[in-house]
mmCIF file of C-alpha atoms and ligand atoms in Angstrom:
data_model
loop_
_atom_site.group_PDB
_atom_site.id
_atom_site.type_symbol
_atom_site.label_atom_id
_atom_site.label_comp_id
_atom_site.label_asym_id
_atom_site.label_seq_id
_atom_site.Cartn_x
_atom_site.Cartn_y
_atom_site.Cartn_z
ATOM 1 C CA UNK A 1 -23.304 -17.555 3.048
ATOM 2 C CA UNK A 2 -20.977 -15.526 5.931
ATOM 3 C CA UNK A 3 -19.963 -11.691 5.080
ATOM 4 C CA UNK A 4 -15.887 -12.301 5.849
ATOM 5 C CA UNK A 5 -14.099 -9.542 7.284
ATOM 6 C CA UNK A 6 -10.706 -8.794 7.507
ATOM 7 C CA UNK A 7 -9.338 -5.895 8.442
ATOM 8 C CA UNK A 8 -6.726 -4.087 5.627
ATOM 9 C CA UNK A 9 -4.363 -0.631 6.291
ATOM 10 C CA UNK A 10 -4.083 1.463 2.937
ATOM 11 C CA UNK A 11 -1.050 1.262 2.413
ATOM 12 C CA UNK A 12 2.249 -1.215 0.872
ATOM 13 C CA UNK A 13 5.120 -1.245 -0.861
ATOM 14 C CA UNK A 14 4.660 -1.690 -4.848
ATOM 15 C CA UNK A 15 6.417 -4.682 -5.086
ATOM 16 C CA UNK A 16 3.804 -6.508 -2.582
ATOM 17 C CA UNK A 17 0.916 -5.181 -4.969
ATOM 18 C CA UNK A 18 0.356 -8.850 -5.633
ATOM 19 C CA UNK A 19 0.541 -9.693 -1.329
ATOM 20 C CA UNK A 20 -2.495 -11.173 0.810
ATOM 21 C CA UNK A 21 -2.260 -7.889 3.447
ATOM 22 C CA UNK A 22 -2.109 -8.813 6.571
ATOM 23 C CA UNK A 23 -2.521 -6.307 9.071
ATOM 24 C CA UNK A 24 -0.516 -6.253 12.537
ATOM 25 C CA UNK A 25 -0.834 -2.558 13.642
ATOM 26 C CA UNK A 26 -3.009 1.018 12.872
ATOM 27 C CA UNK A 27 -1.242 4.164 11.293
ATOM 28 C CA UNK A 28 2.317 4.306 12.337
ATOM 29 C CA UNK A 29 4.033 5.074 15.422
ATOM 30 C CA UNK A 30 5.683 7.951 14.902
ATOM 31 C CA UNK A 31 4.013 9.558 11.844
ATOM 32 C CA UNK A 32 5.939 12.865 11.961
ATOM 33 C CA UNK A 33 8.338 12.834 8.792
ATOM 34 C CA UNK A 34 7.450 16.051 7.640
ATOM 35 C CA UNK A 35 7.370 14.462 3.526
ATOM 36 C CA UNK A 36 4.915 11.642 4.263
ATOM 37 C CA UNK A 37 0.989 12.242 3.679
ATOM 38 C CA UNK A 38 0.100 8.937 5.649
ATOM 39 C CA UNK A 39 -1.078 7.992 8.417
ATOM 40 C CA UNK A 40 -1.918 11.948 9.337
ATOM 41 C CA UNK A 41 -4.412 12.537 11.668
ATOM 42 C CA UNK A 42 -5.291 8.664 12.537
ATOM 43 C CA UNK A 43 -3.725 7.279 15.649
ATOM 44 C CA UNK A 44 -0.898 4.196 16.125
ATOM 45 C CA UNK A 45 -2.063 1.268 17.560
ATOM 46 C CA UNK A 46 -1.275 -2.052 18.196
ATOM 47 C CA UNK A 47 -3.429 -5.358 17.638
ATOM 48 C CA UNK A 48 -4.158 -7.651 20.002
ATOM 49 C CA UNK A 49 -2.902 -10.777 19.188
ATOM 50 C CA UNK A 50 -6.254 -12.312 18.668
ATOM 51 C CA UNK A 51 -7.291 -9.842 16.948
ATOM 52 C CA UNK A 52 -4.266 -10.751 14.413
ATOM 53 C CA UNK A 53 -5.634 -14.048 14.702
ATOM 54 C CA UNK A 54 -9.314 -14.178 13.695
ATOM 55 C CA UNK A 55 -8.676 -12.321 10.875
ATOM 56 C CA UNK A 56 -6.488 -14.533 9.946
ATOM 57 C CA UNK A 57 -9.282 -17.834 10.378
ATOM 58 C CA UNK A 58 -11.646 -15.245 8.196
ATOM 59 C CA UNK A 59 -8.518 -15.568 5.417
ATOM 60 C CA UNK A 60 -9.210 -19.209 5.994
ATOM 61 C CA UNK A 61 -13.130 -18.672 5.517
ATOM 62 C CA UNK A 62 -12.401 -15.991 2.673
ATOM 63 C CA UNK A 63 -10.479 -19.367 0.700
ATOM 64 C CA UNK A 64 -13.111 -21.842 1.387
ATOM 65 C CA UNK A 65 -15.405 -19.893 0.219
ATOM 66 C CA UNK A 66 -13.341 -19.005 -3.212
ATOM 67 C CA UNK A 67 -12.482 -22.768 -3.505
ATOM 68 C CA UNK A 68 -16.271 -23.492 -2.921
ATOM 69 C CA UNK A 69 -16.889 -21.515 -6.002
ATOM 70 C CA UNK A 70 -14.729 -22.882 -7.930
ATOM 71 C CA UNK A 71 -16.186 -26.147 -7.121
ATOM 72 C CA UNK A 72 -19.849 -25.061 -7.745
ATOM 73 C CA UNK A 73 -18.402 -23.884 -11.538
ATOM 74 C CA UNK A 74 -16.920 -27.814 -12.244
ATOM 75 C CA UNK A 75 -13.798 -26.557 -11.524
ATOM 76 C CA UNK A 76 -12.576 -28.502 -9.057
ATOM 77 C CA UNK A 77 -11.549 -26.134 -6.509
ATOM 78 C CA UNK A 78 -8.508 -24.518 -9.138
ATOM 79 C CA UNK A 79 -8.799 -20.555 -8.832
ATOM 80 C CA UNK A 80 -8.700 -19.059 -12.805
ATOM 81 C CA UNK A 81 -9.735 -16.246 -14.211
ATOM 82 C CA UNK A 82 -13.028 -17.283 -14.298
ATOM 83 C CA UNK A 83 -13.543 -17.944 -10.416
ATOM 84 C CA UNK A 84 -11.598 -14.344 -9.954
ATOM 85 C CA UNK A 85 -14.867 -12.884 -12.833
ATOM 86 C CA UNK A 86 -17.550 -14.888 -10.681
ATOM 87 C CA UNK A 87 -16.036 -13.280 -7.649
ATOM 88 C CA UNK A 88 -15.349 -10.054 -8.821
ATOM 89 C CA UNK A 89 -19.156 -9.603 -9.757
ATOM 90 C CA UNK A 90 -21.292 -11.835 -7.015
ATOM 91 C CA UNK A 91 -18.771 -12.128 -3.945
ATOM 92 C CA UNK A 92 -17.073 -8.599 -4.100
ATOM 93 C CA UNK A 93 -15.607 -9.134 -0.498
ATOM 94 C CA UNK A 94 -13.691 -11.927 -1.528
ATOM 95 C CA UNK A 95 -11.698 -9.913 -4.502
ATOM 96 C CA UNK A 96 -8.581 -9.840 -2.780
ATOM 97 C CA UNK A 97 -8.117 -13.090 -1.548
ATOM 98 C CA UNK A 98 -9.427 -14.663 -4.490
ATOM 99 C CA UNK A 99 -6.557 -12.853 -6.569
ATOM 100 C CA UNK A 100 -3.860 -13.717 -4.222
ATOM 101 C CA UNK A 101 -5.029 -17.757 -4.551
ATOM 102 C CA UNK A 102 -5.416 -16.771 -8.027
ATOM 103 C CA UNK A 103 -1.618 -15.600 -8.191
ATOM 104 C CA UNK A 104 -0.983 -18.464 -6.035
ATOM 105 C CA UNK A 105 -0.872 -17.929 -2.648
ATOM 106 C CA UNK A 106 2.900 -16.816 -2.131
ATOM 107 C CA UNK A 107 3.422 -13.643 -0.900
ATOM 108 C CA UNK A 108 2.108 -11.389 2.439
ATOM 109 C CA UNK A 109 2.944 -8.514 3.333
ATOM 110 C CA UNK A 110 2.068 -7.574 7.422
ATOM 111 C CA UNK A 111 0.511 -3.855 7.836
ATOM 112 C CA UNK A 112 0.798 -0.701 8.863
ATOM 113 C CA UNK A 113 4.096 0.599 8.779
ATOM 114 C CA UNK A 114 6.156 -0.918 11.841
ATOM 115 C CA UNK A 115 5.180 -4.222 12.306
ATOM 116 C CA UNK A 116 8.543 -4.683 13.875
ATOM 117 C CA UNK A 117 6.798 -2.894 17.021
ATOM 118 C CA UNK A 118 5.461 -6.354 18.191
ATOM 119 C CA UNK A 119 6.513 -8.175 21.056
ATOM 120 C CA UNK A 120 8.793 -10.950 18.768
ATOM 121 C CA UNK A 121 6.722 -14.134 20.357
ATOM 122 C CA UNK A 122 3.124 -12.522 18.854
ATOM 123 C CA UNK A 123 5.195 -11.624 16.318
ATOM 124 C CA UNK A 124 6.484 -15.617 15.937
ATOM 125 C CA UNK A 125 3.430 -17.199 16.659
ATOM 126 C CA UNK A 126 1.049 -15.705 13.720
ATOM 127 C CA UNK A 127 3.482 -15.914 11.403
ATOM 128 C CA UNK A 128 3.658 -20.078 12.280
ATOM 129 C CA UNK A 129 -0.596 -19.780 11.884
ATOM 130 C CA UNK A 130 -0.353 -18.387 8.502
ATOM 131 C CA UNK A 131 2.029 -20.663 7.411
ATOM 132 C CA UNK A 132 0.442 -23.664 8.520
ATOM 133 C CA UNK A 133 -2.554 -22.295 7.307
ATOM 134 C CA UNK A 134 -1.566 -21.430 3.644
ATOM 135 C CA UNK A 135 1.538 -23.839 3.151
ATOM 136 C CA UNK A 136 1.115 -21.984 -0.485
ATOM 137 C CA UNK A 137 3.410 -19.177 1.158
ATOM 138 C CA UNK A 138 6.966 -18.156 -0.064
ATOM 139 C CA UNK A 139 7.732 -14.982 1.024
ATOM 140 C CA UNK A 140 6.439 -12.641 3.759
ATOM 141 C CA UNK A 141 7.483 -8.992 4.552
ATOM 142 C CA UNK A 142 7.219 -6.285 6.559
ATOM 143 C CA UNK A 143 7.964 -2.176 6.906
ATOM 144 C CA UNK A 144 10.135 -1.634 9.946
ATOM 145 C CA UNK A 145 11.994 1.884 11.087
ATOM 146 C CA UNK A 146 15.181 1.511 12.051
ATOM 147 C CA UNK A 147 14.375 2.622 15.499
ATOM 148 C CA UNK A 148 12.725 -0.106 15.999
ATOM 149 C CA UNK A 149 15.222 -2.061 14.235
ATOM 150 C CA UNK A 150 17.240 -1.497 17.064
ATOM 151 C CA UNK A 151 15.365 -2.891 19.119
ATOM 152 C CA UNK A 152 15.858 -6.495 18.264
ATOM 153 C CA UNK A 153 18.780 -8.280 18.328
ATOM 154 C CA UNK A 154 20.045 -10.321 15.350
ATOM 155 C CA UNK A 155 18.522 -13.266 17.425
ATOM 156 C CA UNK A 156 15.607 -12.313 17.758
ATOM 157 C CA UNK A 157 15.957 -11.226 13.954
ATOM 158 C CA UNK A 158 16.950 -15.080 13.774
ATOM 159 C CA UNK A 159 13.619 -16.553 15.157
ATOM 160 C CA UNK A 160 11.297 -14.530 13.206
ATOM 161 C CA UNK A 161 12.686 -15.224 10.140
ATOM 162 C CA UNK A 162 12.956 -18.856 10.989
ATOM 163 C CA UNK A 163 9.228 -18.359 12.085
ATOM 164 C CA UNK A 164 8.583 -17.329 8.211
ATOM 165 C CA UNK A 165 9.593 -13.671 8.366
ATOM 166 C CA UNK A 166 11.165 -13.128 4.947
ATOM 167 C CA UNK A 167 12.065 -9.431 3.788
ATOM 168 C CA UNK A 168 11.823 -6.161 5.673
ATOM 169 C CA UNK A 169 10.419 -2.853 3.677
ATOM 170 C CA UNK A 170 12.771 0.205 5.690
ATOM 171 C CA UNK A 171 11.985 4.138 4.221
ATOM 172 C CA UNK A 172 15.899 4.838 4.680
ATOM 173 C CA UNK A 173 14.993 8.293 2.677
ATOM 174 C CA UNK A 174 18.356 10.153 3.078
ATOM 175 C CA UNK A 175 21.369 8.913 4.604
ATOM 176 C CA UNK A 176 22.009 12.616 5.802
ATOM 177 C CA UNK A 177 22.052 13.422 9.112
ATOM 178 C CA UNK A 178 20.486 17.051 7.882
ATOM 179 C CA UNK A 179 18.190 16.291 5.921
ATOM 180 C CA UNK A 180 17.144 13.514 8.485
ATOM 181 C CA UNK A 181 16.652 16.340 11.564
ATOM 182 C CA UNK A 182 14.949 18.985 9.074
ATOM 183 C CA UNK A 183 12.843 16.027 7.878
ATOM 184 C CA UNK A 184 12.047 14.891 11.226
ATOM 185 C CA UNK A 185 12.265 10.846 10.281
ATOM 186 C CA UNK A 186 13.345 10.257 13.578
ATOM 187 C CA UNK A 187 16.572 8.420 13.160
ATOM 188 C CA UNK A 188 20.525 9.224 11.592
ATOM 189 C CA UNK A 189 22.892 7.593 8.817
ATOM 190 C CA UNK A 190 24.143 5.853 11.753
ATOM 191 C CA UNK A 191 20.745 4.150 12.590
ATOM 192 C CA UNK A 192 20.620 3.334 9.348
ATOM 193 C CA UNK A 193 23.642 1.167 8.908
ATOM 194 C CA UNK A 194 22.965 -0.378 12.095
ATOM 195 C CA UNK A 195 19.790 -1.280 11.187
ATOM 196 C CA UNK A 196 20.242 -2.552 7.743
ATOM 197 C CA UNK A 197 23.517 -4.200 8.226
ATOM 198 C CA UNK A 198 21.828 -6.079 11.646
ATOM 199 C CA UNK A 199 18.853 -7.097 9.464
ATOM 200 C CA UNK A 200 21.201 -8.666 6.808
ATOM 201 C CA UNK A 201 23.520 -10.766 9.373
ATOM 202 C CA UNK A 202 19.509 -11.891 10.703
ATOM 203 C CA UNK A 203 19.734 -13.649 6.807
ATOM 204 C CA UNK A 204 16.516 -11.180 6.198
ATOM 205 C CA UNK A 205 16.325 -9.387 2.907
ATOM 206 C CA UNK A 206 16.212 -6.363 3.101
ATOM 207 C CA UNK A 207 14.723 -3.114 0.978
ATOM 208 C CA UNK A 208 15.818 0.414 1.584
ATOM 209 C CA UNK A 209 13.081 2.962 0.348
ATOM 210 C CA UNK A 210 15.869 6.444 -0.961
ATOM 211 C CA UNK A 211 13.372 9.607 -1.921
ATOM 212 C CA UNK A 212 15.262 11.238 -4.409
ATOM 213 C CA UNK A 213 14.873 15.371 -3.901
ATOM 214 C CA UNK A 214 14.793 15.134 -0.409
ATOM 215 C CA UNK A 215 17.420 17.367 0.370
ATOM 216 C CA UNK A 216 16.048 19.881 -1.780
ATOM 217 C CA UNK A 217 18.080 22.924 -2.965
ATOM 218 C CA UNK A 218 20.248 23.254 0.373
ATOM 219 C CA UNK A 219 21.404 19.775 0.134
ATOM 220 C CA UNK A 220 20.945 17.710 -2.927
ATOM 221 C CA UNK A 221 24.286 17.163 -3.494
ATOM 222 C CA UNK A 222 24.706 15.904 0.690
ATOM 223 C CA UNK A 223 21.540 13.859 0.181
ATOM 224 C CA UNK A 224 23.092 11.799 -2.560
ATOM 225 C CA UNK A 225 26.368 12.134 -1.259
ATOM 226 C CA UNK A 226 25.116 10.656 2.159
ATOM 227 C CA UNK A 227 22.479 8.315 0.874
ATOM 228 C CA UNK A 228 25.276 6.398 -1.115
ATOM 229 C CA UNK A 229 27.418 6.105 1.843
ATOM 230 C CA UNK A 230 25.012 4.211 3.812
ATOM 231 C CA UNK A 231 23.902 2.152 1.423
ATOM 232 C CA UNK A 232 27.174 1.329 -0.226
ATOM 233 C CA UNK A 233 27.970 0.305 4.556
ATOM 234 C CA UNK A 234 24.414 -1.848 4.565
ATOM 235 C CA UNK A 235 24.852 -3.348 1.408
ATOM 236 C CA UNK A 236 20.891 -4.083 0.722
ATOM 237 C CA UNK A 237 19.494 -6.541 -2.147
ATOM 238 C CA UNK A 238 17.498 -3.922 -3.153
ATOM 239 C CA UNK A 239 17.537 -0.472 -3.217
ATOM 240 C CA UNK A 240 13.864 1.286 -4.185
ATOM 241 C CA UNK A 241 13.814 5.101 -5.142
ATOM 242 C CA UNK A 242 10.700 7.057 -5.561
ATOM 243 C CA UNK A 243 10.837 10.817 -6.374
ATOM 244 C CA UNK A 244 9.876 14.114 -3.836
ATOM 245 C CA UNK A 245 6.221 14.915 -4.463
ATOM 246 C CA UNK A 246 4.589 17.063 -1.689
ATOM 247 C CA UNK A 247 0.569 17.413 -0.649
ATOM 248 C CA UNK A 248 -0.961 19.343 0.975
ATOM 249 C CA UNK A 249 -1.481 17.580 3.434
ATOM 250 C CA UNK A 250 2.017 16.321 4.345
ATOM 251 C CA UNK A 251 3.545 19.451 6.848
ATOM 252 C CA UNK A 252 6.509 19.782 4.640
ATOM 253 C CA UNK A 253 4.121 21.306 1.886
ATOM 254 C CA UNK A 254 4.075 24.562 4.821
ATOM 255 C CA UNK A 255 7.425 24.725 4.233
ATOM 256 C CA UNK A 256 7.394 24.806 1.055
ATOM 257 C CA UNK A 257 4.989 27.649 0.997
ATOM 258 C CA UNK A 258 7.168 29.637 3.195
ATOM 259 C CA UNK A 259 10.049 29.104 0.978
ATOM 260 C CA UNK A 260 11.620 26.988 3.913
ATOM 261 C CA UNK A 261 12.593 24.113 1.625
ATOM 262 C CA UNK A 262 12.633 24.201 -2.536
ATOM 263 C CA UNK A 263 12.003 21.831 -4.291
ATOM 264 C CA UNK A 264 14.221 20.389 -6.690
ATOM 265 C CA UNK A 265 13.250 20.635 -10.804
ATOM 266 C CA UNK A 266 13.010 16.954 -12.393
ATOM 267 C CA UNK A 267 16.036 17.869 -14.064
ATOM 268 C CA UNK A 268 17.902 18.905 -10.568
ATOM 269 C CA UNK A 269 16.308 15.814 -8.979
ATOM 270 C CA UNK A 270 17.599 13.955 -12.369
ATOM 271 C CA UNK A 271 21.298 15.358 -11.682
ATOM 272 C CA UNK A 272 20.981 13.767 -8.171
ATOM 273 C CA UNK A 273 20.171 10.745 -8.702
ATOM 274 C CA UNK A 274 23.348 10.410 -11.449
ATOM 275 C CA UNK A 275 25.340 11.316 -8.160
ATOM 276 C CA UNK A 276 23.874 9.184 -5.870
ATOM 277 C CA UNK A 277 24.359 6.579 -9.021
ATOM 278 C CA UNK A 278 27.899 7.421 -9.580
ATOM 279 C CA UNK A 279 29.413 7.073 -5.832
ATOM 280 C CA UNK A 280 27.285 3.128 -4.851
ATOM 281 C CA UNK A 281 29.928 1.665 -4.352
ATOM 282 C CA UNK A 282 31.392 -2.237 -4.178
ATOM 283 C CA UNK A 283 27.492 -3.656 -2.997
ATOM 284 C CA UNK A 284 25.342 -5.572 -5.125
ATOM 285 C CA UNK A 285 22.488 -4.714 -3.915
ATOM 286 C CA UNK A 286 19.291 -3.774 -7.063
ATOM 287 C CA UNK A 287 18.183 -1.411 -7.718
ATOM 288 C CA UNK A 288 14.448 -0.041 -9.294
ATOM 289 C CA UNK A 289 12.908 2.898 -9.703
ATOM 290 C CA UNK A 290 9.412 1.194 -9.381
ATOM 291 C CA UNK A 291 7.475 4.504 -8.844
ATOM 292 C CA UNK A 292 5.049 6.086 -11.655
ATOM 293 C CA UNK A 293 6.537 9.645 -9.552
ATOM 294 C CA UNK A 294 10.163 8.527 -10.938
ATOM 295 C CA UNK A 295 10.762 10.360 -14.509
ATOM 296 C CA UNK A 296 13.218 7.646 -15.900
ATOM 297 C CA UNK A 297 11.600 3.601 -14.769
ATOM 298 C CA UNK A 298 14.050 2.178 -16.898
ATOM 299 C CA UNK A 299 17.203 3.139 -14.558
ATOM 300 C CA UNK A 300 16.909 0.212 -13.037
ATOM 301 C CA UNK A 301 19.304 -2.871 -12.675
ATOM 302 C CA UNK A 302 21.955 -4.830 -10.955
ATOM 303 C CA UNK A 303 24.834 -3.225 -9.212
ATOM 304 C CA UNK A 304 28.031 -3.010 -9.578
ATOM 305 C CA UNK A 305 27.381 -5.102 -13.802
ATOM 306 C CA UNK A 306 24.327 -2.524 -14.489
ATOM 307 C CA UNK A 307 25.878 0.801 -13.735
ATOM 308 C CA UNK A 308 27.296 2.354 -16.396
ATOM 309 C CA UNK A 309 24.047 1.129 -18.399
ATOM 310 C CA UNK A 310 22.114 2.865 -16.499
ATOM 311 C CA UNK A 311 23.369 6.080 -16.160
ATOM 312 C CA UNK A 312 24.005 6.022 -19.744
ATOM 313 C CA UNK A 313 20.108 5.973 -19.446
ATOM 314 C CA UNK A 314 20.698 9.748 -17.189
ATOM 315 C CA UNK A 315 23.781 10.609 -19.783
ATOM 316 C CA UNK A 316 20.981 10.783 -22.520
ATOM 317 C CA UNK A 317 17.868 12.596 -20.810
ATOM 318 C CA UNK A 318 20.032 14.903 -19.709
ATOM 319 C CA UNK A 319 21.623 15.601 -23.666
ATOM 320 C CA UNK A 320 17.990 15.963 -24.998
ATOM 321 C CA UNK A 321 17.193 19.483 -26.011
ATOM 322 C CA UNK A 322 15.304 21.206 -22.991
ATOM 323 C CA UNK A 323 11.932 21.145 -25.605
ATOM 324 C CA UNK A 324 12.136 17.656 -25.928
ATOM 325 C CA UNK A 325 13.147 16.909 -21.843
ATOM 326 C CA UNK A 326 10.092 18.333 -21.289
ATOM 327 C CA UNK A 327 7.730 16.973 -23.717
ATOM 328 C CA UNK A 328 9.533 13.643 -22.095
ATOM 329 C CA UNK A 329 8.622 14.138 -19.220
ATOM 330 C CA UNK A 330 4.625 15.530 -19.869
ATOM 331 C CA UNK A 331 4.569 12.138 -21.858
ATOM 332 C CA UNK A 332 5.643 10.540 -18.975
ATOM 333 C CA UNK A 333 3.360 12.654 -15.589
ATOM 334 C CA UNK A 334 0.340 11.977 -18.683
ATOM 335 C CA UNK A 335 1.039 8.410 -19.357
ATOM 336 C CA UNK A 336 1.834 8.468 -22.746
ATOM 337 C CA UNK A 337 5.698 7.853 -22.150
ATOM 338 C CA UNK A 338 7.457 5.336 -19.955
ATOM 339 C CA UNK A 339 11.087 5.430 -21.352
ATOM 340 C CA UNK A 340 12.655 7.681 -24.493
ATOM 341 C CA UNK A 341 12.968 5.208 -26.607
ATOM 342 C CA UNK A 342 8.778 5.693 -26.769
ATOM 343 C CA UNK A 343 9.181 9.040 -27.411
ATOM 344 C CA UNK A 344 9.616 7.494 -31.471
ATOM 345 C CA UNK A 345 6.117 5.931 -31.080
ATOM 346 C CA UNK A 346 4.270 8.679 -33.014
ATOM 347 C CA UNK A 347 0.729 7.185 -31.822
ATOM 348 C CA UNK A 348 1.578 8.019 -28.194
ATOM 349 C CA UNK A 349 4.071 11.245 -29.203
ATOM 350 C CA UNK A 350 1.469 12.604 -31.323
ATOM 351 C CA UNK A 351 -1.202 13.695 -28.165
ATOM 352 C CA UNK A 352 2.013 14.687 -25.461
ATOM 353 C CA UNK A 353 2.900 16.970 -28.890
ATOM 354 C CA UNK A 354 -1.139 18.167 -28.550
ATOM 355 C CA UNK A 355 -0.869 18.983 -25.296
ATOM 356 C CA UNK A 356 2.608 20.710 -25.523
ATOM 357 C CA UNK A 357 1.166 23.037 -27.850
ATOM 358 C CA UNK A 358 -2.034 23.747 -25.507
ATOM 359 C CA UNK A 359 0.158 25.267 -22.994
ATOM 360 C CA UNK A 360 2.377 26.944 -24.932
ATOM 361 C CA UNK A 361 -0.805 28.766 -25.825
ATOM 362 C CA UNK A 362 -2.584 28.846 -22.474
ATOM 363 C CA UNK A 363 0.889 30.189 -21.289
ATOM 364 C CA UNK A 364 1.010 27.758 -18.809
ATOM 365 C CA UNK A 365 5.012 26.178 -18.167
ATOM 366 C CA UNK A 366 5.117 22.688 -17.935
ATOM 367 C CA UNK A 367 5.715 22.876 -14.567
ATOM 368 C CA UNK A 368 3.223 23.668 -13.697
ATOM 369 C CA UNK A 369 1.059 21.476 -15.335
ATOM 370 C CA UNK A 370 3.467 18.891 -14.323
ATOM 371 C CA UNK A 371 3.658 20.156 -10.349
ATOM 372 C CA UNK A 372 -0.617 18.854 -10.453
ATOM 373 C CA UNK A 373 -0.239 15.601 -12.012
ATOM 374 C CA UNK A 374 2.251 14.238 -9.444
ATOM 375 C CA UNK A 375 0.401 14.898 -6.234
ATOM 376 C CA UNK A 376 -2.090 12.335 -8.267
ATOM 377 C CA UNK A 377 0.159 9.990 -7.932
ATOM 378 C CA UNK A 378 0.249 10.105 -4.567
HETATM 379 S S1 SF4 B 1 7.181 8.225 6.733
HETATM 380 FE FE1 SF4 B 1 7.192 6.488 7.394
HETATM 381 S S2 SF4 B 1 8.199 6.718 9.667
HETATM 382 FE FE2 SF4 B 1 7.969 8.357 9.181
HETATM 383 S S3 SF4 B 1 5.767 9.338 9.392
HETATM 384 FE FE3 SF4 B 1 5.706 7.805 6.995
HETATM 385 S S4 SF4 B 1 5.043 6.006 7.645
HETATM 386 FE FE4 SF4 B 1 5.708 6.882 9.799
#
């Protein structure tokens, strides 16, 4: 029995939770964004095509071993829960591949922060090999920086699409140039627009990530308005928001401590999100709040038809009395509540009420308590 080994990076988008992770590069070639805690103190490197191909062969080998476990248990190579459970207890190193096959072996995410830096010929070869070895694959996606996308013309992006790449995830973060510059994102709003439009023109699916609260107190309005304007010009397939949280390892932490950047409160983030959504016009993107850091995860839907529904959820939150808003935030951040309707459920509400009273008793503000909780989710 061989030890099957292939390399994996630290992160993936939330929507790629069930995807096979295949590492193209290590870490981030830019690595300067102030808000970003990932890859700090890690050097960027490209993996050679041989290394990546060897990983694909290792995954093929792992898949064969998973099937052998199934056959040994009289299941004819089918990968069901029983096989996954057996592998979890007996061959944990095969678990990711087993789980991926159990889910149909359909989705792959190329790691780490900017795979499109690899030469188009190399990427094409890797994509073709992946699909040859796993014909079940339906979707292959990758992160890419807008700056890197600008180095690829539409024809090159089309080549990658034809080779099997389906979707690009871009960390847009903000469309406002002051915010982008302050945060050292290394791109402008115009770069984001050009890169996003190019991806769309090549026929690739595009997911743009926006950080709520990234303008802080100083630029919250400009951040909301300009980000909406940039998104309106791109019309991505997906808009995904996540709320800013600042762990000690991110360079922004020091700026917060020094008072050079003032974080928004939850309520101010919601005010900003409302302005952002109100300003989205003439696009048909799907909007998701699929990150645990977001307060109102049910603010999601298809633009423009669900826009009013999304805004009405925000209005409902804003119209709650102060103590109810605090309790909802507490319940959400402690994992009892997902949506405001959960507050009607006393099984969920009672522990939240107890924590709320304990905090009051100890003189701890809900804001301070939540600030600490938020860092757990990064
Ligand atoms: S946000 Fe993206 S581009 Fe910026 S440092 Fe982090 S991984 Fe790199």
